[in-house]
Amino acid sequence: MLKKLLIILLLPCVAAFAASGRYWNTGLGGVTMQFLSMQVSPRSAALSGAGVADASRISEVTRNPLALTGLRESEFGLNQIIFGDAGADNFVSVYYGLPLFESFALSFGLEYLGYDDLEGRDDEGMLTGDYGAYAWALQAGAGNYGKAFGWSLSARFAYQAIDDESTLAILGDAGVVYRMLKYLSFGATITNFGYVTDSEFSGEHEAAPMALQAGVTGIVPVSSLLGLESLWEVHVSADAYRRADMDDPEWRFGMEVAYQEFLLLRAGYAARPHTEDGFSAGLGFTFGRIVFDYGYSPRPALGDGNHYLGLGVRF
């Protein structure tokens, strides 16, 4: 009863916090290490970031700590982003999930983002030569899952270097999820909450890319409703997302059509007041112990998009 009361009280508070502007004092662009808030896994990218209450892939754990609450088998894998022409040169993340006892799980993650040959200019706009930039993060987490209630916590150390200047961060994530009956879930997370050193590169104080997300997912058992074997399900998610430098929240919507876990078709839409809206899509397969996911997220203003690839092995 205490767990149910906690989640019922927490979710409306987090949703209101995410939608309100009075608690947020960082101007747009006033956060550093923004790579820690971009989508990483193909599934979350295909759903436009929706589905915080329905994290069915442990590959999402570096962005959604609640991915631990769905872990039932050990899994090791990696995600890679192939950026459009105006993106970074490379991004890769490695994850590992380990279930323990009957209801606990651990996770570990490592990610790297790299830029090469960036064009440098002085205050007057004159070329000064090329330089490089890169960032990486290491994290570990733990979570508990039950039939109705689940929680998770994780800690992260991140490092960012631009030319000869660097920034360090010690951050944390937390999440709670409540599954009402079998076909409705509520979830909320706070991510990247913690300490960041002052930026040497910009000379300005920058904050951590702290973000709040709250959402609901409904599951429609299509086959059961039609009196067939329970094979097809449709997952529909709606979320509110707010990062510390956003004046208004994003509204994210996603749908996943699942034929067991063998085939999953995904699509999403995000309404982003601070930047361009966009549709996304993707799919997933499971072949025995092999898990494969693909996602595509367009960038209309740049005329291209990002491709997301994920490959995992369960054991």
Coordinates of C-alpha atoms in Angstrom, one line a residue:
M1 CA 0.0 0.0 0.0
L2 CA 2.9 2.4 0.8
K3 CA 4.4 1.9 -2.6
K4 CA 1.1 2.5 -4.4
L5 CA 0.6 5.7 -2.3
L6 CA 4.1 6.9 -3.2
I7 CA 3.7 6.5 -6.9
I8 CA 0.2 8.0 -6.9
L9 CA 1.6 11.1 -5.1
L10 CA 4.9 11.4 -7.0
L11 CA 3.7 11.2 -10.6
P12 CA 1.3 14.2 -10.6
C13 CA 4.0 16.3 -8.8
V14 CA 6.7 15.4 -11.4
A15 CA 4.3 16.0 -14.3
A16 CA 3.4 19.4 -12.9
F17 CA 7.1 20.2 -12.3
A18 CA 7.9 19.2 -15.9
A19 CA 5.2 21.5 -17.3
S20 CA 5.8 24.5 -15.1
G21 CA 8.3 27.2 -15.9
R22 CA 8.6 28.8 -12.5
Y23 CA 11.3 26.3 -11.2
W24 CA 13.6 26.6 -14.1
N25 CA 16.2 29.3 -14.2
T26 CA 18.7 28.2 -16.8
G27 CA 18.4 30.0 -20.2
L28 CA 18.0 28.1 -23.4
G29 CA 21.4 26.6 -24.3
G30 CA 22.7 27.1 -20.7
V31 CA 23.4 23.5 -20.1
T32 CA 26.6 21.6 -20.9
M33 CA 27.1 17.9 -21.9
Q34 CA 23.8 17.9 -23.8
F35 CA 24.8 14.6 -25.4
L36 CA 23.6 13.0 -22.2
S37 CA 20.0 14.0 -23.0
M38 CA 19.9 12.9 -26.7
Q39 CA 18.3 9.6 -27.7
V40 CA 20.7 6.7 -27.8
S41 CA 18.8 3.4 -28.3
P42 CA 17.0 2.7 -31.6
R43 CA 13.8 1.9 -29.7
S44 CA 13.5 5.2 -27.9
A45 CA 14.6 7.2 -31.0
A46 CA 11.9 5.4 -33.1
L47 CA 9.3 6.4 -30.4
S48 CA 10.5 10.0 -30.4
G49 CA 11.6 9.6 -26.8
A50 CA 8.2 8.4 -25.6
G51 CA 7.5 5.3 -23.4
V52 CA 9.3 6.2 -20.2
A53 CA 6.8 3.9 -18.4
D54 CA 7.3 1.1 -21.0
A55 CA 11.0 0.6 -21.3
S56 CA 11.2 -3.0 -22.7
R57 CA 14.8 -2.9 -23.9
I58 CA 17.7 -2.7 -21.5
S59 CA 19.6 -0.9 -24.3
E60 CA 17.6 2.2 -23.1
V61 CA 19.2 2.2 -19.7
T62 CA 21.7 5.0 -20.2
R63 CA 18.8 7.4 -20.8
N64 CA 15.9 5.7 -19.0
P65 CA 16.8 4.2 -15.7
L66 CA 13.4 2.3 -15.7
A67 CA 14.8 0.0 -18.4
L68 CA 16.1 -2.0 -15.4
T69 CA 12.5 -2.8 -14.2
G70 CA 11.9 -4.8 -17.4
L71 CA 15.1 -6.9 -17.3
R72 CA 14.5 -10.6 -17.0
E73 CA 17.7 -12.0 -18.7
S74 CA 21.3 -10.9 -18.7
E75 CA 22.1 -8.9 -21.9
F76 CA 25.2 -7.3 -23.3
G77 CA 25.1 -5.1 -26.4
L78 CA 25.9 -1.8 -28.1
N79 CA 24.1 1.1 -29.8
Q80 CA 25.5 3.2 -32.6
I81 CA 24.3 6.4 -34.1
I82 CA 25.1 7.3 -37.7
F83 CA 24.6 11.0 -37.9
G84 CA 23.6 13.2 -40.8
D85 CA 26.1 15.5 -42.5
A86 CA 25.9 18.2 -39.8
G87 CA 26.2 15.7 -36.9
A88 CA 29.1 14.3 -34.9
D89 CA 31.6 11.9 -36.5
N90 CA 30.8 8.9 -34.2
F91 CA 28.8 7.8 -31.2
V92 CA 28.7 4.4 -29.6
S93 CA 27.4 3.1 -26.3
V94 CA 27.9 -0.2 -24.6
Y95 CA 25.5 -1.6 -22.0
Y96 CA 25.2 -4.6 -19.7
G97 CA 22.2 -5.7 -17.7
L98 CA 22.3 -8.4 -15.0
P99 CA 19.2 -9.6 -13.1
L100 CA 19.8 -10.7 -9.5
F101 CA 17.7 -12.9 -7.2
E102 CA 14.0 -12.6 -8.0
S103 CA 13.4 -8.9 -8.4
F104 CA 16.6 -6.9 -8.5
A105 CA 18.8 -6.0 -11.4
L106 CA 22.1 -4.2 -12.1
S107 CA 23.2 -2.2 -15.1
F108 CA 26.5 -0.8 -16.5
G109 CA 27.0 1.6 -19.4
L110 CA 29.8 3.3 -21.3
E111 CA 29.3 5.8 -24.1
Y112 CA 31.6 7.9 -26.3
L113 CA 30.9 10.8 -28.6
G114 CA 33.6 12.2 -30.9
Y115 CA 34.1 15.1 -33.3
D116 CA 37.1 15.5 -35.6
D117 CA 38.4 18.5 -37.5
L118 CA 36.1 21.2 -36.2
E119 CA 36.8 24.6 -37.8
G120 CA 38.2 27.1 -35.3
R121 CA 37.8 30.9 -35.5
D122 CA 38.8 33.8 -33.3
D123 CA 36.5 36.6 -32.0
E124 CA 36.8 38.4 -35.3
G125 CA 35.8 35.4 -37.3
M126 CA 39.2 34.6 -38.7
L127 CA 40.3 31.0 -39.1
T128 CA 42.6 29.7 -36.4
G129 CA 42.9 26.0 -37.5
D130 CA 41.0 22.8 -36.8
Y131 CA 40.5 21.3 -33.4
G132 CA 38.8 18.2 -32.0
A133 CA 36.2 17.5 -29.3
Y134 CA 35.0 14.4 -27.6
A135 CA 33.0 13.3 -24.6
W136 CA 32.4 10.0 -22.7
A137 CA 30.4 8.8 -19.7
L138 CA 30.5 5.8 -17.4
Q139 CA 27.5 4.7 -15.3
A140 CA 26.2 2.0 -13.0
G141 CA 22.7 1.4 -11.7
A142 CA 20.4 -0.8 -9.7
G143 CA 16.7 -1.4 -9.7
N144 CA 13.9 -3.4 -8.2
Y145 CA 10.8 -4.7 -10.1
G146 CA 7.6 -6.3 -8.9
K147 CA 4.3 -7.1 -10.4
A148 CA 3.0 -3.6 -9.9
F149 CA 5.8 -1.3 -8.6
G150 CA 9.3 -0.7 -9.7
W151 CA 12.1 1.7 -9.0
S152 CA 15.7 2.4 -10.2
L153 CA 18.7 4.5 -9.4
S154 CA 22.0 5.1 -11.3
A155 CA 25.1 7.2 -11.0
R156 CA 27.2 8.6 -13.8
F157 CA 30.6 10.1 -14.3
A158 CA 31.0 12.2 -17.5
Y159 CA 33.9 14.0 -19.1
Q160 CA 33.9 16.4 -22.0
A161 CA 36.8 18.0 -23.8
I162 CA 36.7 20.8 -26.4
D163 CA 40.2 21.5 -27.8
D164 CA 42.3 21.8 -24.7
E165 CA 39.5 22.7 -22.3
S166 CA 37.5 20.1 -20.3
T167 CA 34.4 19.7 -18.1
L168 CA 33.6 17.0 -15.5
A169 CA 30.2 15.9 -14.1
I170 CA 29.0 13.6 -11.4
L171 CA 25.3 12.9 -12.1
G172 CA 22.5 10.7 -11.0
D173 CA 19.2 9.2 -12.4
A174 CA 16.1 7.9 -10.7
G175 CA 12.8 6.5 -11.8
V176 CA 9.6 4.9 -10.5
V177 CA 6.9 3.0 -12.4
Y178 CA 3.5 1.7 -11.4
R179 CA 1.7 -0.9 -13.5
M180 CA -2.0 -0.8 -12.9
L181 CA -3.7 -4.1 -13.7
K182 CA -1.9 -5.5 -16.7
Y183 CA -2.4 -3.1 -19.5
L184 CA -1.7 0.4 -18.0
S185 CA 1.6 1.8 -16.7
F186 CA 2.6 5.2 -15.2
G187 CA 6.2 6.2 -15.0
A188 CA 8.4 9.1 -14.1
T189 CA 12.2 9.8 -14.2
I190 CA 14.6 12.5 -13.2
T191 CA 17.9 12.3 -15.1
N192 CA 21.3 14.0 -15.1
F193 CA 20.8 15.6 -11.6
G194 CA 24.1 16.6 -10.0
Y195 CA 27.3 18.6 -10.2
V196 CA 29.1 20.0 -13.3
T197 CA 32.4 22.0 -13.2
D198 CA 32.4 25.4 -14.8
S199 CA 33.0 25.5 -18.5
E200 CA 36.6 26.5 -19.4
F201 CA 35.7 26.8 -23.1
S202 CA 32.8 29.3 -22.9
G203 CA 33.9 31.0 -19.8
E204 CA 30.3 30.9 -18.5
H205 CA 28.6 28.9 -15.8
E206 CA 26.7 26.1 -17.3
A207 CA 24.3 23.6 -15.6
A208 CA 23.9 19.9 -15.8
P209 CA 21.4 18.7 -18.5
M210 CA 18.9 17.7 -15.8
A211 CA 15.5 16.6 -17.2
L212 CA 12.2 15.3 -16.0
Q213 CA 9.9 13.0 -17.9
A214 CA 6.5 11.6 -16.9
G215 CA 4.3 9.4 -19.0
V216 CA 1.6 6.8 -19.4
T217 CA 1.5 3.7 -21.6
G218 CA -1.5 1.6 -22.5
I219 CA -1.3 -1.9 -23.9
V220 CA -4.0 -3.2 -26.2
P221 CA -4.0 -7.1 -26.4
V222 CA -5.3 -7.3 -30.0
S223 CA -5.2 -11.0 -30.3
S224 CA -7.0 -11.6 -27.0
L225 CA -9.8 -9.1 -28.0
L226 CA -10.3 -11.0 -31.2
G227 CA -10.4 -14.4 -29.4
L228 CA -7.1 -15.6 -30.9
E229 CA -3.9 -16.7 -29.3
S230 CA -2.1 -13.9 -27.4
L231 CA 0.4 -12.9 -30.1
W232 CA -0.2 -9.3 -31.2
E233 CA -0.1 -6.3 -28.8
V234 CA -0.2 -2.5 -29.4
H235 CA 1.6 -0.2 -26.9
V236 CA 0.6 3.4 -27.0
S237 CA 2.6 6.0 -25.0
A238 CA 2.2 9.7 -24.2
D239 CA 4.9 11.6 -22.2
A240 CA 5.8 15.1 -21.1
Y241 CA 9.6 15.9 -21.1
R242 CA 11.4 18.9 -19.7
R243 CA 15.1 19.7 -19.7
A244 CA 16.6 22.5 -17.5
D245 CA 17.1 24.9 -20.3
M246 CA 13.7 24.5 -21.9
D247 CA 11.0 27.2 -21.4
D248 CA 8.3 24.7 -22.2
P249 CA 8.0 20.9 -22.1
E250 CA 8.1 18.6 -25.1
W251 CA 5.1 16.4 -25.7
R252 CA 6.1 12.9 -27.0
F253 CA 3.9 10.2 -28.4
G254 CA 4.8 6.7 -29.5
M255 CA 3.2 3.5 -30.7
E256 CA 4.8 0.0 -30.9
V257 CA 3.1 -2.9 -32.6
A258 CA 4.5 -6.2 -31.3
Y259 CA 4.2 -9.7 -32.6
Q260 CA 5.4 -11.4 -29.4
E261 CA 9.0 -10.1 -29.3
F262 CA 9.9 -11.6 -32.7
L263 CA 8.8 -8.5 -34.6
L264 CA 8.2 -5.0 -33.4
L265 CA 7.1 -2.0 -35.5
R266 CA 7.5 1.5 -34.0
A267 CA 6.6 5.1 -34.8
G268 CA 6.6 8.3 -32.8
Y269 CA 6.0 12.0 -32.9
A270 CA 7.4 14.8 -30.7
A271 CA 6.0 18.3 -30.4
R272 CA 9.0 20.4 -29.5
P273 CA 8.3 24.1 -28.8
H274 CA 12.0 25.0 -28.6
T275 CA 13.0 23.4 -31.9
E276 CA 11.4 21.5 -34.8
D277 CA 8.7 18.9 -34.4
G278 CA 9.3 15.6 -36.0
F279 CA 8.1 12.0 -36.8
S280 CA 10.3 9.0 -36.3
A281 CA 10.1 5.3 -37.0
G282 CA 11.9 2.0 -36.5
L283 CA 11.6 -1.7 -36.0
G284 CA 13.1 -4.5 -33.9
F285 CA 13.7 -8.3 -34.1
T286 CA 14.6 -11.0 -31.7
F287 CA 16.2 -14.2 -33.1
G288 CA 16.8 -16.6 -30.2
R289 CA 19.4 -14.9 -28.0
I290 CA 20.1 -12.1 -30.5
V291 CA 18.3 -8.7 -30.3
F292 CA 18.4 -6.2 -33.1
D293 CA 16.8 -2.7 -33.3
Y294 CA 16.8 0.1 -35.8
G295 CA 15.5 3.6 -35.6
Y296 CA 15.4 6.7 -37.7
S297 CA 14.9 10.3 -36.5
P298 CA 14.7 13.0 -39.2
R299 CA 16.1 16.5 -38.9
P300 CA 13.9 18.5 -41.4
A301 CA 15.8 21.8 -40.9
L302 CA 19.0 20.2 -42.0
G303 CA 17.5 18.0 -44.7
D304 CA 18.7 14.7 -43.3
G305 CA 18.4 12.5 -40.2
N306 CA 20.1 10.2 -37.8
H307 CA 20.1 6.4 -38.1
Y308 CA 20.2 4.3 -34.8
L309 CA 21.5 0.7 -34.7
G310 CA 21.4 -1.6 -31.8
L311 CA 22.6 -5.2 -31.3
G312 CA 22.4 -7.2 -28.1
V313 CA 23.1 -10.8 -26.9
R314 CA 21.1 -12.4 -24.1
F315 CA 22.5 -15.2 -21.9

